[in-house]
């Protein structure tokens, strides 16, 4: 029990350091067009979950947060609970683990904006509320998460967080990878905290 409490306290410090007040953060970004999406840590397992939208890797270990769409029995997006976010603990045995309360509220959780039938669902990741993602079905009726990067609509593939461990861990930079819907080119946005 004590270990669990300590992990939650540590996570709270981590997420406060990462998230902080939205207006206090200043970021710069560099957008690059690539031939293919690179793997920053090729030794990390690439998740392949049903209805997977994208995933988040971190420099500290191979544990990965996965975002997947929830679909109803007809293959439509479940408007009541459209996005499922959870861990795969690859540095242990790959088991699934739900996000804890602090993770949901301060970092990896999802805020879904109200939507209506036949309209795309929009949502935000708690740690970066200024970036809106759109959940929709592609031409083959597969779920995808779309994000705007440099004026382009990009199908999100994965996010990589560079983490500096410490008493209060920091995320000085992160990378967003995806595919430009119009050109089919891989896109990388490298974001640095100022």
PDB file of C-alpha atoms in Angstrom:
ATOM      1  CA  UNK A   1       0.000   0.000   0.000  1.00  0.00           C
ATOM      2  CA  UNK A   2       2.804   2.432   0.901  1.00  0.00           C
ATOM      3  CA  UNK A   3       4.575   1.736  -2.404  1.00  0.00           C
ATOM      4  CA  UNK A   4       1.353   2.471  -4.321  1.00  0.00           C
ATOM      5  CA  UNK A   5       0.906   5.764  -2.454  1.00  0.00           C
ATOM      6  CA  UNK A   6       4.514   6.756  -3.143  1.00  0.00           C
ATOM      7  CA  UNK A   7       4.106   5.981  -6.827  1.00  0.00           C
ATOM      8  CA  UNK A   8       0.992   8.173  -6.952  1.00  0.00           C
ATOM      9  CA  UNK A   9       2.798  11.002  -5.158  1.00  0.00           C
ATOM     10  CA  UNK A  10       5.755  10.687  -7.530  1.00  0.00           C
ATOM     11  CA  UNK A  11       3.380  10.678 -10.511  1.00  0.00           C
ATOM     12  CA  UNK A  12       1.681  13.815  -9.181  1.00  0.00           C
ATOM     13  CA  UNK A  13       5.002  15.657  -8.978  1.00  0.00           C
ATOM     14  CA  UNK A  14       5.903  14.436 -12.457  1.00  0.00           C
ATOM     15  CA  UNK A  15       2.655  15.559 -14.003  1.00  0.00           C
ATOM     16  CA  UNK A  16       2.715  18.917 -12.246  1.00  0.00           C
ATOM     17  CA  UNK A  17       6.178  19.475 -13.680  1.00  0.00           C
ATOM     18  CA  UNK A  18       5.059  18.407 -17.160  1.00  0.00           C
ATOM     19  CA  UNK A  19       1.704  20.085 -17.221  1.00  0.00           C
ATOM     20  CA  UNK A  20       1.989  23.163 -15.043  1.00  0.00           C
ATOM     21  CA  UNK A  21      -0.458  25.977 -15.728  1.00  0.00           C
ATOM     22  CA  UNK A  22      -1.250  26.107 -19.451  1.00  0.00           C
ATOM     23  CA  UNK A  23      -0.649  29.874 -19.725  1.00  0.00           C
ATOM     24  CA  UNK A  24       2.755  29.661 -18.031  1.00  0.00           C
ATOM     25  CA  UNK A  25       4.189  27.379 -20.704  1.00  0.00           C
ATOM     26  CA  UNK A  26       5.906  28.742 -23.751  1.00  0.00           C
ATOM     27  CA  UNK A  27       6.838  26.350 -26.496  1.00  0.00           C
ATOM     28  CA  UNK A  28       8.537  26.506 -29.844  1.00  0.00           C
ATOM     29  CA  UNK A  29       8.217  23.864 -32.494  1.00  0.00           C
ATOM     30  CA  UNK A  30       9.915  22.736 -35.667  1.00  0.00           C
ATOM     31  CA  UNK A  31       7.915  20.850 -38.283  1.00  0.00           C
ATOM     32  CA  UNK A  32       9.684  18.486 -40.662  1.00  0.00           C
ATOM     33  CA  UNK A  33       8.391  16.466 -43.610  1.00  0.00           C
ATOM     34  CA  UNK A  34       9.967  12.997 -43.822  1.00  0.00           C
ATOM     35  CA  UNK A  35       9.848   9.950 -46.094  1.00  0.00           C
ATOM     36  CA  UNK A  36       8.716   7.722 -43.226  1.00  0.00           C
ATOM     37  CA  UNK A  37       7.941   7.931 -39.528  1.00  0.00           C
ATOM     38  CA  UNK A  38      11.168   7.303 -37.593  1.00  0.00           C
ATOM     39  CA  UNK A  39      11.404   5.247 -34.428  1.00  0.00           C
ATOM     40  CA  UNK A  40      13.276   7.251 -31.795  1.00  0.00           C
ATOM     41  CA  UNK A  41      13.642   4.137 -29.627  1.00  0.00           C
ATOM     42  CA  UNK A  42      13.569   1.181 -32.052  1.00  0.00           C
ATOM     43  CA  UNK A  43      14.148  -1.230 -29.159  1.00  0.00           C
ATOM     44  CA  UNK A  44      10.712  -0.327 -27.711  1.00  0.00           C
ATOM     45  CA  UNK A  45       7.766  -2.509 -28.718  1.00  0.00           C
ATOM     46  CA  UNK A  46       5.317  -0.897 -31.143  1.00  0.00           C
ATOM     47  CA  UNK A  47       1.815  -1.496 -29.777  1.00  0.00           C
ATOM     48  CA  UNK A  48      -0.855  -3.015 -31.995  1.00  0.00           C
ATOM     49  CA  UNK A  49      -4.149  -2.791 -30.138  1.00  0.00           C
ATOM     50  CA  UNK A  50      -7.661  -3.149 -31.560  1.00  0.00           C
ATOM     51  CA  UNK A  51      -8.919   0.270 -32.733  1.00  0.00           C
ATOM     52  CA  UNK A  52      -5.618   1.898 -31.735  1.00  0.00           C
ATOM     53  CA  UNK A  53      -5.447   5.600 -32.519  1.00  0.00           C
ATOM     54  CA  UNK A  54      -1.921   6.462 -31.324  1.00  0.00           C
ATOM     55  CA  UNK A  55       0.450   5.873 -28.426  1.00  0.00           C
ATOM     56  CA  UNK A  56       2.847   7.789 -26.175  1.00  0.00           C
ATOM     57  CA  UNK A  57       6.398   6.590 -25.484  1.00  0.00           C
ATOM     58  CA  UNK A  58       8.734   8.068 -22.887  1.00  0.00           C
ATOM     59  CA  UNK A  59      12.511   8.112 -22.715  1.00  0.00           C
ATOM     60  CA  UNK A  60      12.629   6.681 -19.179  1.00  0.00           C
ATOM     61  CA  UNK A  61      11.376   3.167 -20.021  1.00  0.00           C
ATOM     62  CA  UNK A  62       9.343   1.188 -22.518  1.00  0.00           C
ATOM     63  CA  UNK A  63       5.997   1.476 -20.689  1.00  0.00           C
ATOM     64  CA  UNK A  64       3.589   2.993 -23.201  1.00  0.00           C
ATOM     65  CA  UNK A  65       0.253   4.815 -22.983  1.00  0.00           C
ATOM     66  CA  UNK A  66      -2.125   3.706 -25.714  1.00  0.00           C
ATOM     67  CA  UNK A  67      -5.185   5.554 -26.974  1.00  0.00           C
ATOM     68  CA  UNK A  68      -7.843   3.446 -28.687  1.00  0.00           C
ATOM     69  CA  UNK A  69     -11.290   4.236 -30.039  1.00  0.00           C
ATOM     70  CA  UNK A  70     -14.343   2.616 -28.517  1.00  0.00           C
ATOM     71  CA  UNK A  71     -16.824   1.487 -31.148  1.00  0.00           C
ATOM     72  CA  UNK A  72     -20.399   0.322 -30.729  1.00  0.00           C
ATOM     73  CA  UNK A  73     -21.815  -2.938 -32.119  1.00  0.00           C
ATOM     74  CA  UNK A  74     -22.346  -1.308 -35.535  1.00  0.00           C
ATOM     75  CA  UNK A  75     -18.757  -0.059 -35.896  1.00  0.00           C
ATOM     76  CA  UNK A  76     -19.656   3.548 -35.123  1.00  0.00           C
ATOM     77  CA  UNK A  77     -17.788   5.617 -32.536  1.00  0.00           C
ATOM     78  CA  UNK A  78     -19.285   5.212 -29.066  1.00  0.00           C
ATOM     79  CA  UNK A  79     -20.297   8.801 -28.328  1.00  0.00           C
ATOM     80  CA  UNK A  80     -20.708   8.146 -24.591  1.00  0.00           C
ATOM     81  CA  UNK A  81     -17.101   7.027 -24.126  1.00  0.00           C
ATOM     82  CA  UNK A  82     -15.219   7.338 -27.420  1.00  0.00           C
ATOM     83  CA  UNK A  83     -11.573   7.098 -26.301  1.00  0.00           C
ATOM     84  CA  UNK A  84      -9.884   4.547 -24.048  1.00  0.00           C
ATOM     85  CA  UNK A  85      -6.442   5.461 -22.632  1.00  0.00           C
ATOM     86  CA  UNK A  86      -4.374   2.831 -20.809  1.00  0.00           C
ATOM     87  CA  UNK A  87      -0.832   1.619 -20.150  1.00  0.00           C
ATOM     88  CA  UNK A  88       0.993  -1.348 -21.601  1.00  0.00           C
ATOM     89  CA  UNK A  89       3.745  -2.154 -19.117  1.00  0.00           C
ATOM     90  CA  UNK A  90       6.273  -3.451 -21.617  1.00  0.00           C
ATOM     91  CA  UNK A  91       9.183  -3.146 -19.201  1.00  0.00           C
ATOM     92  CA  UNK A  92       7.492  -5.780 -17.013  1.00  0.00           C
ATOM     93  CA  UNK A  93       5.432  -8.258 -19.010  1.00  0.00           C
ATOM     94  CA  UNK A  94       3.289  -6.150 -21.353  1.00  0.00           C
ATOM     95  CA  UNK A  95       0.158  -6.332 -19.221  1.00  0.00           C
ATOM     96  CA  UNK A  96      -2.546  -3.723 -19.543  1.00  0.00           C
ATOM     97  CA  UNK A  97      -2.932  -1.266 -16.687  1.00  0.00           C
ATOM     98  CA  UNK A  98      -5.533   1.458 -16.368  1.00  0.00           C
ATOM     99  CA  UNK A  99      -4.419   5.044 -15.838  1.00  0.00           C
ATOM    100  CA  UNK A 100      -4.602   6.009 -12.191  1.00  0.00           C
ATOM    101  CA  UNK A 101      -6.560   9.017 -10.988  1.00  0.00           C
ATOM    102  CA  UNK A 102      -3.634  11.443 -11.102  1.00  0.00           C
ATOM    103  CA  UNK A 103      -2.605  10.280 -14.593  1.00  0.00           C
ATOM    104  CA  UNK A 104      -6.181  10.713 -15.866  1.00  0.00           C
ATOM    105  CA  UNK A 105      -6.657  14.140 -14.273  1.00  0.00           C
ATOM    106  CA  UNK A 106      -3.256  15.700 -14.882  1.00  0.00           C
ATOM    107  CA  UNK A 107      -1.455  14.091 -17.804  1.00  0.00           C
ATOM    108  CA  UNK A 108      -2.629  11.272 -20.050  1.00  0.00           C
ATOM    109  CA  UNK A 109      -6.371  11.520 -19.500  1.00  0.00           C
ATOM    110  CA  UNK A 110      -8.796  12.563 -22.204  1.00  0.00           C
ATOM    111  CA  UNK A 111     -11.339  15.390 -22.184  1.00  0.00           C
ATOM    112  CA  UNK A 112     -14.015  14.698 -24.811  1.00  0.00           C
ATOM    113  CA  UNK A 113     -15.909  17.695 -26.161  1.00  0.00           C
ATOM    114  CA  UNK A 114     -19.678  17.341 -26.537  1.00  0.00           C
ATOM    115  CA  UNK A 115     -20.651  15.898 -29.924  1.00  0.00           C
ATOM    116  CA  UNK A 116     -23.675  14.831 -31.906  1.00  0.00           C
ATOM    117  CA  UNK A 117     -24.346  11.780 -34.087  1.00  0.00           C
ATOM    118  CA  UNK A 118     -22.808  11.950 -37.587  1.00  0.00           C
ATOM    119  CA  UNK A 119     -20.285  14.569 -36.464  1.00  0.00           C
ATOM    120  CA  UNK A 120     -16.641  13.838 -35.643  1.00  0.00           C
ATOM    121  CA  UNK A 121     -15.731  13.639 -31.977  1.00  0.00           C
ATOM    122  CA  UNK A 122     -13.121  16.129 -30.748  1.00  0.00           C
ATOM    123  CA  UNK A 123     -11.010  15.606 -27.662  1.00  0.00           C
ATOM    124  CA  UNK A 124      -7.941  16.901 -25.847  1.00  0.00           C
ATOM    125  CA  UNK A 125      -5.201  15.207 -23.873  1.00  0.00           C
ATOM    126  CA  UNK A 126      -5.202  16.750 -20.406  1.00  0.00           C
ATOM    127  CA  UNK A 127      -1.475  17.634 -20.467  1.00  0.00           C
ATOM    128  CA  UNK A 128      -1.808  19.628 -23.706  1.00  0.00           C
ATOM    129  CA  UNK A 129      -5.315  21.140 -23.631  1.00  0.00           C
ATOM    130  CA  UNK A 130      -4.433  23.672 -26.341  1.00  0.00           C
ATOM    131  CA  UNK A 131      -4.163  20.867 -28.963  1.00  0.00           C
ATOM    132  CA  UNK A 132      -7.492  19.456 -30.152  1.00  0.00           C
ATOM    133  CA  UNK A 133      -7.684  16.047 -31.785  1.00  0.00           C
ATOM    134  CA  UNK A 134     -10.507  14.802 -33.981  1.00  0.00           C
ATOM    135  CA  UNK A 135     -11.645  11.192 -33.759  1.00  0.00           C
ATOM    136  CA  UNK A 136     -13.244   9.965 -36.967  1.00  0.00           C
ATOM    137  CA  UNK A 137     -13.471   6.927 -39.202  1.00  0.00           C
ATOM    138  CA  UNK A 138     -11.322   6.773 -42.340  1.00  0.00           C
ATOM    139  CA  UNK A 139     -12.529   5.563 -45.770  1.00  0.00           C
ATOM    140  CA  UNK A 140     -12.179   1.931 -44.634  1.00  0.00           C
ATOM    141  CA  UNK A 141     -14.210   2.687 -41.459  1.00  0.00           C
ATOM    142  CA  UNK A 142     -11.124   2.400 -39.226  1.00  0.00           C
ATOM    143  CA  UNK A 143     -10.823   4.888 -36.377  1.00  0.00           C
ATOM    144  CA  UNK A 144      -8.154   7.568 -36.605  1.00  0.00           C
ATOM    145  CA  UNK A 145      -7.074  10.573 -34.527  1.00  0.00           C
ATOM    146  CA  UNK A 146      -6.376  13.714 -36.536  1.00  0.00           C
ATOM    147  CA  UNK A 147      -4.381  16.714 -35.347  1.00  0.00           C
ATOM    148  CA  UNK A 148      -3.420  20.008 -36.992  1.00  0.00           C
ATOM    149  CA  UNK A 149       0.331  20.425 -37.451  1.00  0.00           C
ATOM    150  CA  UNK A 150       1.566  23.473 -39.345  1.00  0.00           C
ATOM    151  CA  UNK A 151      -1.768  23.972 -41.091  1.00  0.00           C
ATOM    152  CA  UNK A 152      -1.899  20.312 -42.199  1.00  0.00           C
ATOM    153  CA  UNK A 153      -4.364  17.653 -41.123  1.00  0.00           C
ATOM    154  CA  UNK A 154      -2.239  14.796 -39.809  1.00  0.00           C
ATOM    155  CA  UNK A 155      -3.252  11.265 -38.766  1.00  0.00           C
ATOM    156  CA  UNK A 156      -1.471  10.897 -35.440  1.00  0.00           C
ATOM    157  CA  UNK A 157       0.800   7.818 -35.082  1.00  0.00           C
ATOM    158  CA  UNK A 158       2.748   8.354 -31.868  1.00  0.00           C
ATOM    159  CA  UNK A 159       4.199  10.887 -29.431  1.00  0.00           C
ATOM    160  CA  UNK A 160       7.623  10.611 -27.827  1.00  0.00           C
ATOM    161  CA  UNK A 161       8.358  12.410 -24.536  1.00  0.00           C
ATOM    162  CA  UNK A 162      11.948  13.232 -23.555  1.00  0.00           C
ATOM    163  CA  UNK A 163      11.912  12.982 -19.757  1.00  0.00           C
ATOM    164  CA  UNK A 164      14.582  14.223 -17.361  1.00  0.00           C
ATOM    165  CA  UNK A 165      14.155  12.157 -14.227  1.00  0.00           C
ATOM    166  CA  UNK A 166      14.592  13.720 -10.812  1.00  0.00           C
ATOM    167  CA  UNK A 167      12.681  14.666  -7.696  1.00  0.00           C
ATOM    168  CA  UNK A 168      10.469  16.718  -9.980  1.00  0.00           C
ATOM    169  CA  UNK A 169      10.837  15.169 -13.452  1.00  0.00           C
ATOM    170  CA  UNK A 170      10.671  17.476 -16.454  1.00  0.00           C
ATOM    171  CA  UNK A 171       9.693  17.069 -20.102  1.00  0.00           C
ATOM    172  CA  UNK A 172      11.887  19.590 -21.933  1.00  0.00           C
ATOM    173  CA  UNK A 173      10.778  18.369 -25.351  1.00  0.00           C
ATOM    174  CA  UNK A 174       8.464  16.013 -27.151  1.00  0.00           C
ATOM    175  CA  UNK A 175       7.882  14.851 -30.705  1.00  0.00           C
ATOM    176  CA  UNK A 176       4.586  14.277 -32.494  1.00  0.00           C
ATOM    177  CA  UNK A 177       4.636  11.892 -35.475  1.00  0.00           C
ATOM    178  CA  UNK A 178       1.932  11.271 -38.047  1.00  0.00           C
ATOM    179  CA  UNK A 179       0.955  11.107 -41.702  1.00  0.00           C
ATOM    180  CA  UNK A 180      -0.266  14.154 -43.653  1.00  0.00           C
ATOM    181  CA  UNK A 181      -3.730  13.195 -44.932  1.00  0.00           C
ATOM    182  CA  UNK A 182      -3.314  15.219 -48.137  1.00  0.00           C
ATOM    183  CA  UNK A 183       0.215  14.274 -49.235  1.00  0.00           C
ATOM    184  CA  UNK A 184       0.777  10.933 -47.483  1.00  0.00           C
ATOM    185  CA  UNK A 185       4.135  12.250 -46.198  1.00  0.00           C
ATOM    186  CA  UNK A 186       5.369  11.569 -42.684  1.00  0.00           C
ATOM    187  CA  UNK A 187       5.325  14.642 -40.431  1.00  0.00           C
ATOM    188  CA  UNK A 188       7.347  15.291 -37.289  1.00  0.00           C
ATOM    189  CA  UNK A 189       6.714  18.193 -34.954  1.00  0.00           C
ATOM    190  CA  UNK A 190       9.526  18.678 -32.427  1.00  0.00           C
ATOM    191  CA  UNK A 191       8.256  20.786 -29.520  1.00  0.00           C
ATOM    192  CA  UNK A 192      10.608  22.384 -27.000  1.00  0.00           C
ATOM    193  CA  UNK A 193       9.632  24.057 -23.719  1.00  0.00           C
ATOM    194  CA  UNK A 194      11.245  27.498 -23.466  1.00  0.00           C
TER     195      UNK A 194
END
